[in-house]
GROMACS .gro file of N, CA and C in nm:
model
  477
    1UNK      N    1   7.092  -8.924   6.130
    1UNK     CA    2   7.087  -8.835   6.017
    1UNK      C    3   6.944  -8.785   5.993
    2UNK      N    4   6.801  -8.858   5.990
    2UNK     CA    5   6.716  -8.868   5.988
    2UNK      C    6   6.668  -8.747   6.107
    3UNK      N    7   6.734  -8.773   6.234
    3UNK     CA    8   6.666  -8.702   6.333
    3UNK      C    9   6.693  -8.522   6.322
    4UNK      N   10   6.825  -8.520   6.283
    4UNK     CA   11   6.865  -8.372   6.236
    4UNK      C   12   6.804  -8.327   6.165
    5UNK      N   13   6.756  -8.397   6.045
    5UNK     CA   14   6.641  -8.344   5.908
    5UNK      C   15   6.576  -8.284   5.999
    6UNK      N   16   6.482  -8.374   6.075
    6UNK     CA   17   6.378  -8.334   6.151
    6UNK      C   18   6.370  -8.217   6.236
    7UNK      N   19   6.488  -8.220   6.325
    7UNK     CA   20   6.516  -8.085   6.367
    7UNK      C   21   6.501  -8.014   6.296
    8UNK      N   22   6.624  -7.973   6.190
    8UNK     CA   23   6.593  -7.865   6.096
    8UNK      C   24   6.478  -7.812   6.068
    9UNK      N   25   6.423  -7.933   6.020
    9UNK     CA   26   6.253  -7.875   5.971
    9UNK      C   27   6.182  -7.804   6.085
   10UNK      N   28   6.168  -7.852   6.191
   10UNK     CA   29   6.119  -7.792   6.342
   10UNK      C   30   6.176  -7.663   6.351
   11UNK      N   31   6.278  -7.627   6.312
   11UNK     CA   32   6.357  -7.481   6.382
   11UNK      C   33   6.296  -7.404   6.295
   12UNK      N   34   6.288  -7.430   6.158
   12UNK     CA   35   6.271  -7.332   6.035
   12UNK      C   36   6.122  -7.317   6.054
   13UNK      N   37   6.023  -7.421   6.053
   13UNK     CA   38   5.933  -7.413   6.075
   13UNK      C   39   5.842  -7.264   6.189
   14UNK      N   40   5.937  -7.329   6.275
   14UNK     CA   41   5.897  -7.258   6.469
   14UNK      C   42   5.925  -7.114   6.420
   15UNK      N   43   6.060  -7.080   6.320
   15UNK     CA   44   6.090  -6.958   6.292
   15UNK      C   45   5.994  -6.922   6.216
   16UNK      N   46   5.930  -6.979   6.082
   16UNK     CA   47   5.835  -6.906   6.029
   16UNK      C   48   5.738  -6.899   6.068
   17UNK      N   49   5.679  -6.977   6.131
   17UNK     CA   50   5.526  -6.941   6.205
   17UNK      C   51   5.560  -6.842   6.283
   18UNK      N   52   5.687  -6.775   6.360
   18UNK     CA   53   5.714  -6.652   6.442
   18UNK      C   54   5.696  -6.565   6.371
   19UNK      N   55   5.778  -6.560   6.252
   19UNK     CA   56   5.781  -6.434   6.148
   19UNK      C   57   5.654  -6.393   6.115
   20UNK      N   58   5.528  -6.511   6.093
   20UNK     CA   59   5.390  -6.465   6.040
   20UNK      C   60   5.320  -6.418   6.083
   21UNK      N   61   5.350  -6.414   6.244
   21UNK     CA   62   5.288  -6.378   6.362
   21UNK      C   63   5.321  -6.233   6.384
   22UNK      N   64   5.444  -6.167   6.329
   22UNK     CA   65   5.509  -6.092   6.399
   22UNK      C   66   5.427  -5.944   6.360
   23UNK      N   67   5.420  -5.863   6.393
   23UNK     CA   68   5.317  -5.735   6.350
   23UNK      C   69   5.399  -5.631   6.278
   24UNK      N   70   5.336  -5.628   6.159
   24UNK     CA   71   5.357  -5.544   6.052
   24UNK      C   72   5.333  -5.420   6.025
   25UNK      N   73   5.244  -5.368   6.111
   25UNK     CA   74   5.208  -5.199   6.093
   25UNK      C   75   5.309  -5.132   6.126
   26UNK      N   76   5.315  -5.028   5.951
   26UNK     CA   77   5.402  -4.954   5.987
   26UNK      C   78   5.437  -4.853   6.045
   27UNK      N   79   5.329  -4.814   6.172
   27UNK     CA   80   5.340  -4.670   6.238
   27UNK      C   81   5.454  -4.736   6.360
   28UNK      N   82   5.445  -4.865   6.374
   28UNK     CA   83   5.477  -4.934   6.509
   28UNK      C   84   5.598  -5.019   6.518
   29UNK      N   85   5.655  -5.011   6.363
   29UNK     CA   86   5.730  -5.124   6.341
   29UNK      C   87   5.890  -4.960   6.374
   30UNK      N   88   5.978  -5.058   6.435
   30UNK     CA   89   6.094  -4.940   6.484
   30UNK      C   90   6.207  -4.938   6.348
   31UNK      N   91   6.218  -5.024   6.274
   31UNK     CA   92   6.263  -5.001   6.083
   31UNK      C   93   6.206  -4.896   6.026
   32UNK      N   94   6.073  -4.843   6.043
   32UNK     CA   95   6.050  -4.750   5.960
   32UNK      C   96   5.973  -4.617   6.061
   33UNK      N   97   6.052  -4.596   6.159
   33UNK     CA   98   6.031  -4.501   6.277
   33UNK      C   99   6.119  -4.388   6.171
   34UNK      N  100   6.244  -4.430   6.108
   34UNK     CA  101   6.332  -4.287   6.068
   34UNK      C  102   6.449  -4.271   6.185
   35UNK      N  103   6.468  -4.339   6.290
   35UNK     CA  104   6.571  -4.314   6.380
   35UNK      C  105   6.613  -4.437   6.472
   36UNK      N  106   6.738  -4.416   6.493
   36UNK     CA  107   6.785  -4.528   6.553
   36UNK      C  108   6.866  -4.464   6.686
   37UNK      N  109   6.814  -4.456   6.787
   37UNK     CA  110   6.883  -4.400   6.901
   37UNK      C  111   6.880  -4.273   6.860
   38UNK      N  112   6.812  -4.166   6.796
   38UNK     CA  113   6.818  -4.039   6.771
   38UNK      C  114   6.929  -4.018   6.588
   39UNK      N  115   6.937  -4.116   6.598
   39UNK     CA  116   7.023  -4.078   6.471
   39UNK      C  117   6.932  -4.154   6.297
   40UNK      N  118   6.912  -4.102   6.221
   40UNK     CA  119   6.836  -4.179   6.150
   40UNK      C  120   6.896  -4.267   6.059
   41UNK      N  121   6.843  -4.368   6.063
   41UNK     CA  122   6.880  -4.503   6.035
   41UNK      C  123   6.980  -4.534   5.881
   42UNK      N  124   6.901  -4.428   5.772
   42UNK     CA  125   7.011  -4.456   5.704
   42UNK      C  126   7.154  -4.421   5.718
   43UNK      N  127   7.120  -4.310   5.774
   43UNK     CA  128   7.324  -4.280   5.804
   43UNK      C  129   7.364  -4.379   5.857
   44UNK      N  130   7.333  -4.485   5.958
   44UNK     CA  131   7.353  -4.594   5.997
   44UNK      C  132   7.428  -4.718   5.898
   45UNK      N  133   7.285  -4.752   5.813
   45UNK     CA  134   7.303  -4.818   5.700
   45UNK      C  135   7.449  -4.760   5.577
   46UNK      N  136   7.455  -4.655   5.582
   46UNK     CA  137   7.531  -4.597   5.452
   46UNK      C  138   7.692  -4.564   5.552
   47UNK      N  139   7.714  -4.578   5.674
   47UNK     CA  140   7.846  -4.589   5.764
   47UNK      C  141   7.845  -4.718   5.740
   48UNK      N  142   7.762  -4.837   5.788
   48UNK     CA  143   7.821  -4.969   5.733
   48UNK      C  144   7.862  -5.004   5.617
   49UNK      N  145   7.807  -4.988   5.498
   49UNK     CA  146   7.809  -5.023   5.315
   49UNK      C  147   7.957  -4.921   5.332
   50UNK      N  148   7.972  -4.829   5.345
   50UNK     CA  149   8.092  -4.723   5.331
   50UNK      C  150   8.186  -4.840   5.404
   51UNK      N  151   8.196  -4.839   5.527
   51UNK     CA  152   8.299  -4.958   5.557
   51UNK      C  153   8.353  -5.089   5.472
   52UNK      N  154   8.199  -5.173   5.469
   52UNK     CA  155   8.203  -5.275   5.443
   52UNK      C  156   8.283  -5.282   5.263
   53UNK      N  157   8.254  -5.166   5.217
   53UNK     CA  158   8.322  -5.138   5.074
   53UNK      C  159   8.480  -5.078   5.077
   54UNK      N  160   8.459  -5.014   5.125
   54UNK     CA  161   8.569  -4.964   5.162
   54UNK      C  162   8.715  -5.075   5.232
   55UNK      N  163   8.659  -5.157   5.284
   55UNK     CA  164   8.742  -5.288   5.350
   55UNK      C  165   8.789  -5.380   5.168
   56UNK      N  166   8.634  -5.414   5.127
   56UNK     CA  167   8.694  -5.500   5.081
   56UNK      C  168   8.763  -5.410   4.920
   57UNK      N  169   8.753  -5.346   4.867
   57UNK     CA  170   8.826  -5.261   4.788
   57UNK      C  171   8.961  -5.251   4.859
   58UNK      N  172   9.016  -5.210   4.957
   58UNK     CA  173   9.138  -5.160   4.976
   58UNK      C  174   9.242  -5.278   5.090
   59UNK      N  175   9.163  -5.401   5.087
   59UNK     CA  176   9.204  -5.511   5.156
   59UNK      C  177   9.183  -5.638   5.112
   60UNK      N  178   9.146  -5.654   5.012
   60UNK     CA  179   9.150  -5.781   4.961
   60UNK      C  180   9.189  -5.794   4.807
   61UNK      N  181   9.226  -5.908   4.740
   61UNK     CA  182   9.249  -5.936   4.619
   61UNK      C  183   9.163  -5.876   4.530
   62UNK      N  184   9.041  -5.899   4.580
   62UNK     CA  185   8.951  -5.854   4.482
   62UNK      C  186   8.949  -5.739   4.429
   63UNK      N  187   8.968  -5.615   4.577
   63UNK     CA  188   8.973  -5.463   4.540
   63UNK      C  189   9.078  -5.455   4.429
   64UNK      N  190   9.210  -5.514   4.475
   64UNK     CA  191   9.331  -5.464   4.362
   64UNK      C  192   9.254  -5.534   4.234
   65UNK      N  193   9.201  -5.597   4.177
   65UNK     CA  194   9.161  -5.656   4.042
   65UNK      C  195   9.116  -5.556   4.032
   66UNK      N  196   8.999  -5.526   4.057
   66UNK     CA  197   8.879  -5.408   4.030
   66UNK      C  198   8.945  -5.232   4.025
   67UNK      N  199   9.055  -5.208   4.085
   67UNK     CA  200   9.146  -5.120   4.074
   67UNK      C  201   9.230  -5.109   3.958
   68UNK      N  202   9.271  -5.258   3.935
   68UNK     CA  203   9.400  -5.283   3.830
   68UNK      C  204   9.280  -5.283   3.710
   69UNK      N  205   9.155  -5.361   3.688
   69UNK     CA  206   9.108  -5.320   3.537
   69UNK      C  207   9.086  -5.150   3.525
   70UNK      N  208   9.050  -5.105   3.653
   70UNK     CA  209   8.981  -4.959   3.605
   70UNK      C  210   9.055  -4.877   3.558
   71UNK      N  211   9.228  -4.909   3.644
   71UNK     CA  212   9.342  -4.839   3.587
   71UNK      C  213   9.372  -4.842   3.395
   72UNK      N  214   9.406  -5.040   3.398
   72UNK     CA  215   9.462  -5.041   3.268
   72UNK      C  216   9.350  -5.194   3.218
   73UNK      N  217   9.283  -5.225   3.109
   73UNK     CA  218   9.200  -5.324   3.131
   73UNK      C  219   9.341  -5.417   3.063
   74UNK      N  220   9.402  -5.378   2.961
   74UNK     CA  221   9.478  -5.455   2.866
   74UNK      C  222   9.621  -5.535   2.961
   75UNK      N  223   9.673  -5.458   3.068
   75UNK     CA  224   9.768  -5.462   3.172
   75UNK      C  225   9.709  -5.593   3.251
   76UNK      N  226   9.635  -5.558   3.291
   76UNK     CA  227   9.570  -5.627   3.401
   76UNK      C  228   9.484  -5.780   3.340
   77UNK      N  229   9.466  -5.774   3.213
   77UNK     CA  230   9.427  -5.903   3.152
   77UNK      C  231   9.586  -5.980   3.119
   78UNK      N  232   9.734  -5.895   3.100
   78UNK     CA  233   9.892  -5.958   3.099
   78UNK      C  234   9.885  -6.024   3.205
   79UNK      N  235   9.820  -5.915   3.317
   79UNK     CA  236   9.878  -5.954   3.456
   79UNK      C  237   9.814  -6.099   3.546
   80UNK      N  238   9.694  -6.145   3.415
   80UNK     CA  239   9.671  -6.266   3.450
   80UNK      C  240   9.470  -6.262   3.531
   81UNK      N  241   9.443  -6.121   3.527
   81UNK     CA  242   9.324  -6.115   3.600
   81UNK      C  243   9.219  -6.091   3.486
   82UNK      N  244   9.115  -6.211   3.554
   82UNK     CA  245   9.042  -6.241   3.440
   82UNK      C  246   8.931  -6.119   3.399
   83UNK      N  247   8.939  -6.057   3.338
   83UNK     CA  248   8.819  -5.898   3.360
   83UNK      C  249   8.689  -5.916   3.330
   84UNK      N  250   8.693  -6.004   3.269
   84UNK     CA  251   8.517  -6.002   3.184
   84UNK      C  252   8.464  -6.027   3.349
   85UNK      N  253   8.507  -6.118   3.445
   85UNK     CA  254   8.461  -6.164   3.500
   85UNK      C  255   8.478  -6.059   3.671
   86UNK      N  256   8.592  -5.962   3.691
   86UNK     CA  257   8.545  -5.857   3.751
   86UNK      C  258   8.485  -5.742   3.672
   87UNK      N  259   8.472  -5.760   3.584
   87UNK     CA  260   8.370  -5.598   3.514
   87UNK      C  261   8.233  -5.696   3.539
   88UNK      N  262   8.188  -5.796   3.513
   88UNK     CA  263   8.086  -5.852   3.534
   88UNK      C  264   8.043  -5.810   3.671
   89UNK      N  265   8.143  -5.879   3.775
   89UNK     CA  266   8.070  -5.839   3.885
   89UNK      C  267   8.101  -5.711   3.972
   90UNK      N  268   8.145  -5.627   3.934
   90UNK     CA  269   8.139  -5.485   3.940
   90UNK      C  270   7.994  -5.419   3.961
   91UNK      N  271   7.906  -5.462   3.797
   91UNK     CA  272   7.811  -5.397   3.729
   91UNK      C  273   7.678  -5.483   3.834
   92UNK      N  274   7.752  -5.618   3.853
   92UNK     CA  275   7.665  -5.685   3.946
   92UNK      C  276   7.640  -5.574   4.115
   93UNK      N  277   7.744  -5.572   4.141
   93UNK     CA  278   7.771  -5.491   4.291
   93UNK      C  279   7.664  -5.324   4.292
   94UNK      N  280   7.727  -5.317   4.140
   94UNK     CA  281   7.651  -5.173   4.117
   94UNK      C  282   7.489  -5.139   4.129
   95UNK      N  283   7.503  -5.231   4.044
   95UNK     CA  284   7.280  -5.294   4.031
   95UNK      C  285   7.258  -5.335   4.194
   96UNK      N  286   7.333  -5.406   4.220
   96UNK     CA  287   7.263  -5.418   4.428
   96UNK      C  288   7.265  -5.269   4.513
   97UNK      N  289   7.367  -5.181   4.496
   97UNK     CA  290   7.366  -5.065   4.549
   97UNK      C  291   7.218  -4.994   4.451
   98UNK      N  292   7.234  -4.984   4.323
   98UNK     CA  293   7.073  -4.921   4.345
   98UNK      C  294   6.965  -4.968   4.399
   99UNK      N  295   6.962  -5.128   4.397
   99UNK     CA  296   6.843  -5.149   4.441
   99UNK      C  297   6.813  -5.153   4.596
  100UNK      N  298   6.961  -5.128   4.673
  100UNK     CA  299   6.963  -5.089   4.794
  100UNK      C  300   6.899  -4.969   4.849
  101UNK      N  301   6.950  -4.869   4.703
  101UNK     CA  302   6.921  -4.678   4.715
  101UNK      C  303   6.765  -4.661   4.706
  102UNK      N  304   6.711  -4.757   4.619
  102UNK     CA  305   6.550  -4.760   4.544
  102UNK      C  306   6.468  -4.832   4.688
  103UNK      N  307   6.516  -4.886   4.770
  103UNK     CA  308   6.438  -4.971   4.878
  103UNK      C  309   6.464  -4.845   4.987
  104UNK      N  310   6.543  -4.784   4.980
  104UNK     CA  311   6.548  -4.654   5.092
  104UNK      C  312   6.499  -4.606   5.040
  105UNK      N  313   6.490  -4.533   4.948
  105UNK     CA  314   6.416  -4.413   4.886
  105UNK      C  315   6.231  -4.470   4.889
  106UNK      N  316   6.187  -4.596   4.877
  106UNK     CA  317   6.022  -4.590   4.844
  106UNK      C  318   6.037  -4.688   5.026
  107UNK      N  319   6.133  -4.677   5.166
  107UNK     CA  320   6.090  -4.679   5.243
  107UNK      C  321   6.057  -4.585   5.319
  108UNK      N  322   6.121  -4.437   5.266
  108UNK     CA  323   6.166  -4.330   5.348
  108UNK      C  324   6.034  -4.302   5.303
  109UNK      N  325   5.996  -4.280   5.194
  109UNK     CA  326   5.846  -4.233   5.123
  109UNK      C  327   5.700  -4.288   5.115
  110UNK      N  328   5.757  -4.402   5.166
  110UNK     CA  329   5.633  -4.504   5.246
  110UNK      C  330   5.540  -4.544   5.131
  111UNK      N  331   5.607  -4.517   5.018
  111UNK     CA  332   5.498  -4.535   4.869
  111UNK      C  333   5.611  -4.574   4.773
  112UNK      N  334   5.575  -4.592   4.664
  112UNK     CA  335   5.608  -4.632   4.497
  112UNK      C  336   5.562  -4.581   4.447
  113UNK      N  337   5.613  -4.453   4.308
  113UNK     CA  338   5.573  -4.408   4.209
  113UNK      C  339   5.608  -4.503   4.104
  114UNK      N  340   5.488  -4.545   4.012
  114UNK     CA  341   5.476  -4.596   3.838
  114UNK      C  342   5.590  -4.546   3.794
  115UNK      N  343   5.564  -4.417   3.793
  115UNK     CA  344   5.679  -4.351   3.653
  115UNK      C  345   5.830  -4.235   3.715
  116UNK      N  346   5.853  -4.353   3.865
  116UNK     CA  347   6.013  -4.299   3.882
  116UNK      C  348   6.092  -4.308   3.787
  117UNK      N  349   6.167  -4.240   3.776
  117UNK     CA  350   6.313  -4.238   3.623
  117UNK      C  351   6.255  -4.235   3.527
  118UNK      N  352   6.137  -4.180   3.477
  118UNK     CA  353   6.064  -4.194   3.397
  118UNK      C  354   6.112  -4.035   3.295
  119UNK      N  355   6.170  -3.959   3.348
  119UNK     CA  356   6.200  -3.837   3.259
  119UNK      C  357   6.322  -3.873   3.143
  120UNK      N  358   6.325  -3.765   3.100
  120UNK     CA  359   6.448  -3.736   3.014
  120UNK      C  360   6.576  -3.709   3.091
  121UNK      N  361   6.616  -3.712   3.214
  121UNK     CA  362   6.729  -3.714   3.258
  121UNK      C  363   6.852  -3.750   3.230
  122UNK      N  364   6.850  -3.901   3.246
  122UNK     CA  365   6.960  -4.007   3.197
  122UNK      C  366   6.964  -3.968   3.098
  123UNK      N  367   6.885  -3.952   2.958
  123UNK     CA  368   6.870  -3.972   2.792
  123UNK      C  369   6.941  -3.850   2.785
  124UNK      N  370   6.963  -3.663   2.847
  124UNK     CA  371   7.002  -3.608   2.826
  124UNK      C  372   7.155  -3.608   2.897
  125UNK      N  373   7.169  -3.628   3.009
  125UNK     CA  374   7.297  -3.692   3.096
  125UNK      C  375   7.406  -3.752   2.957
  126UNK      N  376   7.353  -3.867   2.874
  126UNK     CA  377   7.436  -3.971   2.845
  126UNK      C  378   7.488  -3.873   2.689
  127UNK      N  379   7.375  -3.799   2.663
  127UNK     CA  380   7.377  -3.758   2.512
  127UNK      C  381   7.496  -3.657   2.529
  128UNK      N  382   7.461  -3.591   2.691
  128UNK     CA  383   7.587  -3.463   2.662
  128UNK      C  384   7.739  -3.501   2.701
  129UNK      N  385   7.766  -3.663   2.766
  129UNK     CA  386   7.854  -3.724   2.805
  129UNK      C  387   7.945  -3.763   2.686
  130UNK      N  388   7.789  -3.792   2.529
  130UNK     CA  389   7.905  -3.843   2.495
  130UNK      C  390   7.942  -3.744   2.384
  131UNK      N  391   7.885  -3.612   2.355
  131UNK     CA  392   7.900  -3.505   2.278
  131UNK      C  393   8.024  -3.449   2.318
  132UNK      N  394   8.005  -3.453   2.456
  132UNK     CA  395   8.161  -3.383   2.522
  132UNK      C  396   8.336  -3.513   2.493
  133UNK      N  397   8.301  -3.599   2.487
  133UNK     CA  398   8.359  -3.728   2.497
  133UNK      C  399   8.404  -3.739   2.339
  134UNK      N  400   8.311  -3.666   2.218
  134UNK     CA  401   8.370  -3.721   2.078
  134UNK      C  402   8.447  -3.503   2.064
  135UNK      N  403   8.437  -3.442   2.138
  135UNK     CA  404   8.485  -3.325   2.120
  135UNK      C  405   8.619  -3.348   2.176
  136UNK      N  406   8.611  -3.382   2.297
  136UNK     CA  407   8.765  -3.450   2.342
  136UNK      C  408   8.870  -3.488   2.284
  137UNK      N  409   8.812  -3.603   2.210
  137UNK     CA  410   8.857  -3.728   2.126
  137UNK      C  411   8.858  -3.653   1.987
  138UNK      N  412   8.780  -3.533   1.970
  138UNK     CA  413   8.871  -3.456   1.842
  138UNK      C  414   8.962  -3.342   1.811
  139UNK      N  415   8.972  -3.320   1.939
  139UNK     CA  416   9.083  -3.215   1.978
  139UNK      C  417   9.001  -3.084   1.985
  140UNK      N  418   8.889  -3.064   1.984
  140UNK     CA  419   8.825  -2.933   2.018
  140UNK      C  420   8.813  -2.892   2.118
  141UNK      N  421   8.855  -2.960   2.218
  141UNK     CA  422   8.808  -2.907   2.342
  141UNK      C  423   8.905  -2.848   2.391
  142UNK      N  424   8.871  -2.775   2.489
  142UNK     CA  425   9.000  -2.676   2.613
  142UNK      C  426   9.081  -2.691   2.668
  143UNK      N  427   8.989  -2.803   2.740
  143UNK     CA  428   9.102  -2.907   2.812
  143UNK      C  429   9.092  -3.059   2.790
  144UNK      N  430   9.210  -3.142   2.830
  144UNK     CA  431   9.212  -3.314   2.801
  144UNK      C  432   9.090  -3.367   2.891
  145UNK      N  433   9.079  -3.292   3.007
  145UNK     CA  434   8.934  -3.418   3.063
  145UNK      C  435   8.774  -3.391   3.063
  146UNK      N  436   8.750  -3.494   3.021
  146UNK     CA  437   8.635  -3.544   2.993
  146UNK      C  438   8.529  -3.434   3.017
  147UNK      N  439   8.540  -3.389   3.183
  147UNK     CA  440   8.416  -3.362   3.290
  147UNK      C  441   8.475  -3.174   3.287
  148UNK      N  442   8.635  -3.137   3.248
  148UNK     CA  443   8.584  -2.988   3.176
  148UNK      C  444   8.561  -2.971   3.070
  149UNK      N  445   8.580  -3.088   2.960
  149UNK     CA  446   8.487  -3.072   2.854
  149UNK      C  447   8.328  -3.053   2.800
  150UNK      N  448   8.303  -3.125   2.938
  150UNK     CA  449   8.139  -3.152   2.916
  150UNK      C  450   8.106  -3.025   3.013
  151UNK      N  451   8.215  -2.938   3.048
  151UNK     CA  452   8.143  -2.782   3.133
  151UNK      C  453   8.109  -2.639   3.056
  152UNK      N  454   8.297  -2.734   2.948
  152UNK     CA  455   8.300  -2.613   2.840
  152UNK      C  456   8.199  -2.591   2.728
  153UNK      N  457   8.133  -2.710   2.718
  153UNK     CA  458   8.037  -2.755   2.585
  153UNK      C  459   7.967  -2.703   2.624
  154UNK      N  460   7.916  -2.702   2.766
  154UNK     CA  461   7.801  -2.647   2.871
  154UNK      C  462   7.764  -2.540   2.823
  155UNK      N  463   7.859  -2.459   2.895
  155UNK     CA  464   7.871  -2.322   2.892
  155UNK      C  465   7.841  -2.236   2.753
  156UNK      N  466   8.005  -2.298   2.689
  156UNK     CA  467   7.898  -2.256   2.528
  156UNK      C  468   7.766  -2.271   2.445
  157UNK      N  469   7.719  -2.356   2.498
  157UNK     CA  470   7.590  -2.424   2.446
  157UNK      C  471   7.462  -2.309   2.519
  158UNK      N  472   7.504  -2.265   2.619
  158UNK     CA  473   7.398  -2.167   2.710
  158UNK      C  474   7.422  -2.058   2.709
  159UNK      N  475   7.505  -1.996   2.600
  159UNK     CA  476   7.565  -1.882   2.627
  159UNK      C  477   7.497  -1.821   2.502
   0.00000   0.00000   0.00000
């Protein structure tokens, strides 16, 4: 039992002294060349995540939960599936895809800006989401969904 520890420690070891060794410049390193056999690497990356999501959404238990709250949350808490705990990790899954999008985006750019997301974007995004959303919900609008409400508000608002 003793001798396996030891191993272990030896392998992990042998591996990190490789890793420290290994050369980091990024003109030379083939991760941040931009291409992988002529094709550039994120399309690569974003055909796998597309799969790999795509599998487990439409093939496993989990997808139908995450399907069944988005459909009905009240149904799907009868139907025995616990939601706090797939909306939890939904929002979890969600936050890893940006910080997936944010590690492509400041590798592709070879830098970090201070004050990314730093505008009024989102703050105006959410304000007209939910202006269109209480017009809906009071019968003023044109139509029942949401996203031609928030075109029609648009429109009138610029007109």
């Amino acid at each position: 039992m003793i001798a396996a520890k030891v191993i272990v420690l030896v392998a992990l070891g042998a591996g990190f002294t490789y890793e420290m060794g290994v050369n980091r410049n990024l003109s030379t390193n083939a991760f941040f060349s931009h291409k992988a056999q002529g094709m550039p690497w994120v399309v690569v990356l974003l055909v796998i995540l597309f799969a790999v999501w795509n599998f487990v959404l439409s093939r496993t238990r989990y997808g139908r939960h995450v399907y069944a709250v988005g459909g009905n949350e009240e149904a799907s808490r009868r139907a025995g599936v616990v939601v706090s705990r797939i909306r939890i990790s939904v929002f979890v899954i969600c936050s890893g895809m940006a910080a997936v999008s944010g590690m492509i985006a400041a590798s592709l750019l070879q830098s970090v800006q201070s004050n990314a997301g730093a505008g009024n974007t989102l703050l105006l995004a959410v304000g007209r989401q939910s202006s269109a959303a209480r017009r809906c919900s009071a019968g003023t609008a044109a139509s029942s969904t949401p996203f031609s409400a928030a075109w029609s508000s648009r429109s009138s608002s610029t007109a």
